[in-house]
GROMACS .gro file of C-alpha atoms in nm:
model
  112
    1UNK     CA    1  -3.635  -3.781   0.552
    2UNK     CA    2  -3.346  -3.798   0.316
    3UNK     CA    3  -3.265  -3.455   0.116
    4UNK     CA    4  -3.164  -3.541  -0.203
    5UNK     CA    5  -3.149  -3.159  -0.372
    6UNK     CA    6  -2.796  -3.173  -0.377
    7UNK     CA    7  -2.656  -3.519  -0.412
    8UNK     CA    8  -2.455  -3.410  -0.764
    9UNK     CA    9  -2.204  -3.229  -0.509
   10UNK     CA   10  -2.152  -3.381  -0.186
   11UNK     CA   11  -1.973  -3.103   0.026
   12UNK     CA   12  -1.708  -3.273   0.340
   13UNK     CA   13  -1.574  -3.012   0.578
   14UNK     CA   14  -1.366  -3.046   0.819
   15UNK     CA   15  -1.285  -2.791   1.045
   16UNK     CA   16  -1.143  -3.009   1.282
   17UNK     CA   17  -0.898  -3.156   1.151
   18UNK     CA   18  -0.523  -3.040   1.138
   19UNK     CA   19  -0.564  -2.777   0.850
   20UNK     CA   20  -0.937  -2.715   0.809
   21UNK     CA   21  -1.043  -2.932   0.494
   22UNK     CA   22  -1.283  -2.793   0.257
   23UNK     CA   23  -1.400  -3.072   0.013
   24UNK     CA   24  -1.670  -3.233  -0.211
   25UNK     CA   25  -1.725  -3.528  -0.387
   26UNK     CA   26  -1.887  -3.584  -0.744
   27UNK     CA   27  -2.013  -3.890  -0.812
   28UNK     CA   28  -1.984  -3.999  -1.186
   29UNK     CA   29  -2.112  -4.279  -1.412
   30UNK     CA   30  -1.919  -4.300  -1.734
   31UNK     CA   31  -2.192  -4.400  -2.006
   32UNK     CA   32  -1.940  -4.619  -2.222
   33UNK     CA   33  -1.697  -4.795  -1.997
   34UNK     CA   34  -2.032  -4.824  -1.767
   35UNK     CA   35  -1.862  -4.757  -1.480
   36UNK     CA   36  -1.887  -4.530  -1.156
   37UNK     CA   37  -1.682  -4.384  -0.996
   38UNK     CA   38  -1.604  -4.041  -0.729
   39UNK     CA   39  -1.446  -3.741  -0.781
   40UNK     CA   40  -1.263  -3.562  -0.501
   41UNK     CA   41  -1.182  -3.175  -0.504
   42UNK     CA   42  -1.096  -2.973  -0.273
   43UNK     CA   43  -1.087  -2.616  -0.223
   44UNK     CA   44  -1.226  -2.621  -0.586
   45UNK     CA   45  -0.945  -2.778  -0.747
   46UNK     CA   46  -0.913  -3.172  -0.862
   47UNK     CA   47  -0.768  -3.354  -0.593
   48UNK     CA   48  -0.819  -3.764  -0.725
   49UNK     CA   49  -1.042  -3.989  -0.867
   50UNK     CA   50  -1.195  -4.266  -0.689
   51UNK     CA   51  -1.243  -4.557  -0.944
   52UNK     CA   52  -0.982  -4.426  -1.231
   53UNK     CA   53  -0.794  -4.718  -1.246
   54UNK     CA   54  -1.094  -5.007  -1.095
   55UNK     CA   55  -1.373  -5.125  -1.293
   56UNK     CA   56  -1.698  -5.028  -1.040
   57UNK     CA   57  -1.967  -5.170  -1.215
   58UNK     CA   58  -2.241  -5.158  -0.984
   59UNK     CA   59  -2.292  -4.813  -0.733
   60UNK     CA   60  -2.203  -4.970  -0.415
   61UNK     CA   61  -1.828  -5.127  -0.540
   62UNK     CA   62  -1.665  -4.760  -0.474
   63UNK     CA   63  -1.852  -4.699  -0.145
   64UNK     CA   64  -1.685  -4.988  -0.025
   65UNK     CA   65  -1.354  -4.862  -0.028
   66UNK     CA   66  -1.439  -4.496  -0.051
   67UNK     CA   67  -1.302  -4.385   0.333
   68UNK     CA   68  -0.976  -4.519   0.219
   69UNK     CA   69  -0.944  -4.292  -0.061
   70UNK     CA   70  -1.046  -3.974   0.128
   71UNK     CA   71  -0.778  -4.084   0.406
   72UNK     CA   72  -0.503  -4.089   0.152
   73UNK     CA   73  -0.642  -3.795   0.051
   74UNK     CA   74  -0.659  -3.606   0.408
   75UNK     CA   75  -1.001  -3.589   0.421
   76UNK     CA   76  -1.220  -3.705   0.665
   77UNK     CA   77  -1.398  -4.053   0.677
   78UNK     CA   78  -1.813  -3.997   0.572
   79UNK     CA   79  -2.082  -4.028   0.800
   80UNK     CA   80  -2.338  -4.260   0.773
   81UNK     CA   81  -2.590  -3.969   0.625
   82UNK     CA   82  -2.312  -3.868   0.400
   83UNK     CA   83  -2.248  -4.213   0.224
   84UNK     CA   84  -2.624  -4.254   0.212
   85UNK     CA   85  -2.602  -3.909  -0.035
   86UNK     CA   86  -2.320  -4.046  -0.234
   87UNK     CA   87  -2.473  -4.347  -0.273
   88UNK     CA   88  -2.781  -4.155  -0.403
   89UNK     CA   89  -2.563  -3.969  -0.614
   90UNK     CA   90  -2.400  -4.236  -0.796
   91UNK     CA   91  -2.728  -4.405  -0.863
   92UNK     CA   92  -2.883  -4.112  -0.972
   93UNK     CA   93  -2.597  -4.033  -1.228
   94UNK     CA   94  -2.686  -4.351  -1.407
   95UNK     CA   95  -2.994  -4.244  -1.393
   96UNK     CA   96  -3.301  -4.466  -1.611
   97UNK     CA   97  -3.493  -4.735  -1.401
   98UNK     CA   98  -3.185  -4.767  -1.117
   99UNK     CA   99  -3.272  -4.400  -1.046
  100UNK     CA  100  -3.631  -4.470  -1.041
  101UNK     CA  101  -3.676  -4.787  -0.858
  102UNK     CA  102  -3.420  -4.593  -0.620
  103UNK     CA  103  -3.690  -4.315  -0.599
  104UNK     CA  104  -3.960  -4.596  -0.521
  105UNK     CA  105  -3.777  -4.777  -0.263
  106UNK     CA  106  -3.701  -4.426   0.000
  107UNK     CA  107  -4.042  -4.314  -0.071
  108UNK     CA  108  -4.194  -4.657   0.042
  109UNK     CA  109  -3.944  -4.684   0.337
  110UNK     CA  110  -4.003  -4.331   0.473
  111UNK     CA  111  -4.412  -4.473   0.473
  112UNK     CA  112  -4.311  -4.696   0.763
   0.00000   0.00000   0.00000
């Protein structure tokens, strides 16, 4: 079953890697431009924007490229259970019927 209490702040840490990375992405959906897109920060500070300069008009167009962004960034790629979250995120901060049907579509998949 898919958690989806905190899906407005998607924590990444790394303690792995070279200097122990301490992030968390924000998914956004701007209400005029109608557009999503990520934010990165880490260690509480602003560290890029995932979709600033594209036009993501549809939830899934930054997950596409979203590994690339964190690896220019230093962090880590997600895992499977983690893009599933942002995913959820971004639909979620659109919110309305996406965000329902959303809703409707875990609920009847967790049924089989």
């Amino acid at each position: 079953m898919l958690d989806l209490t905190n899906i407005t702040r998607l924590p990444i840490i790394d303690l792995e890697a070279i200097e122990p990375v301490n992030a968390e992405l924000r998914p956004v959906y701007d209400r005029v431009l109608r557009t999503f897109s990520v934010q990165l920060w880490k260690d509480g500070e602003p560290s890029g924007i995932h979709g600033l300069t594209d036009n993501f008009r549809y939830a899934d167009e930054p997950m596409e490229a979203i590994d690339a962004f964190l690896a220019e960034r230093g962090v880590r790629a997600l895992t499977g259970d983690e893009a599933v979250l942002l995913y959820a995120g971004l639909v979620h901060a659109k919110g309305g019927p996406d965000w329902q049907i959303f809703q409707m579509q875990l609920a009847a998949a967790e049924q089989l």
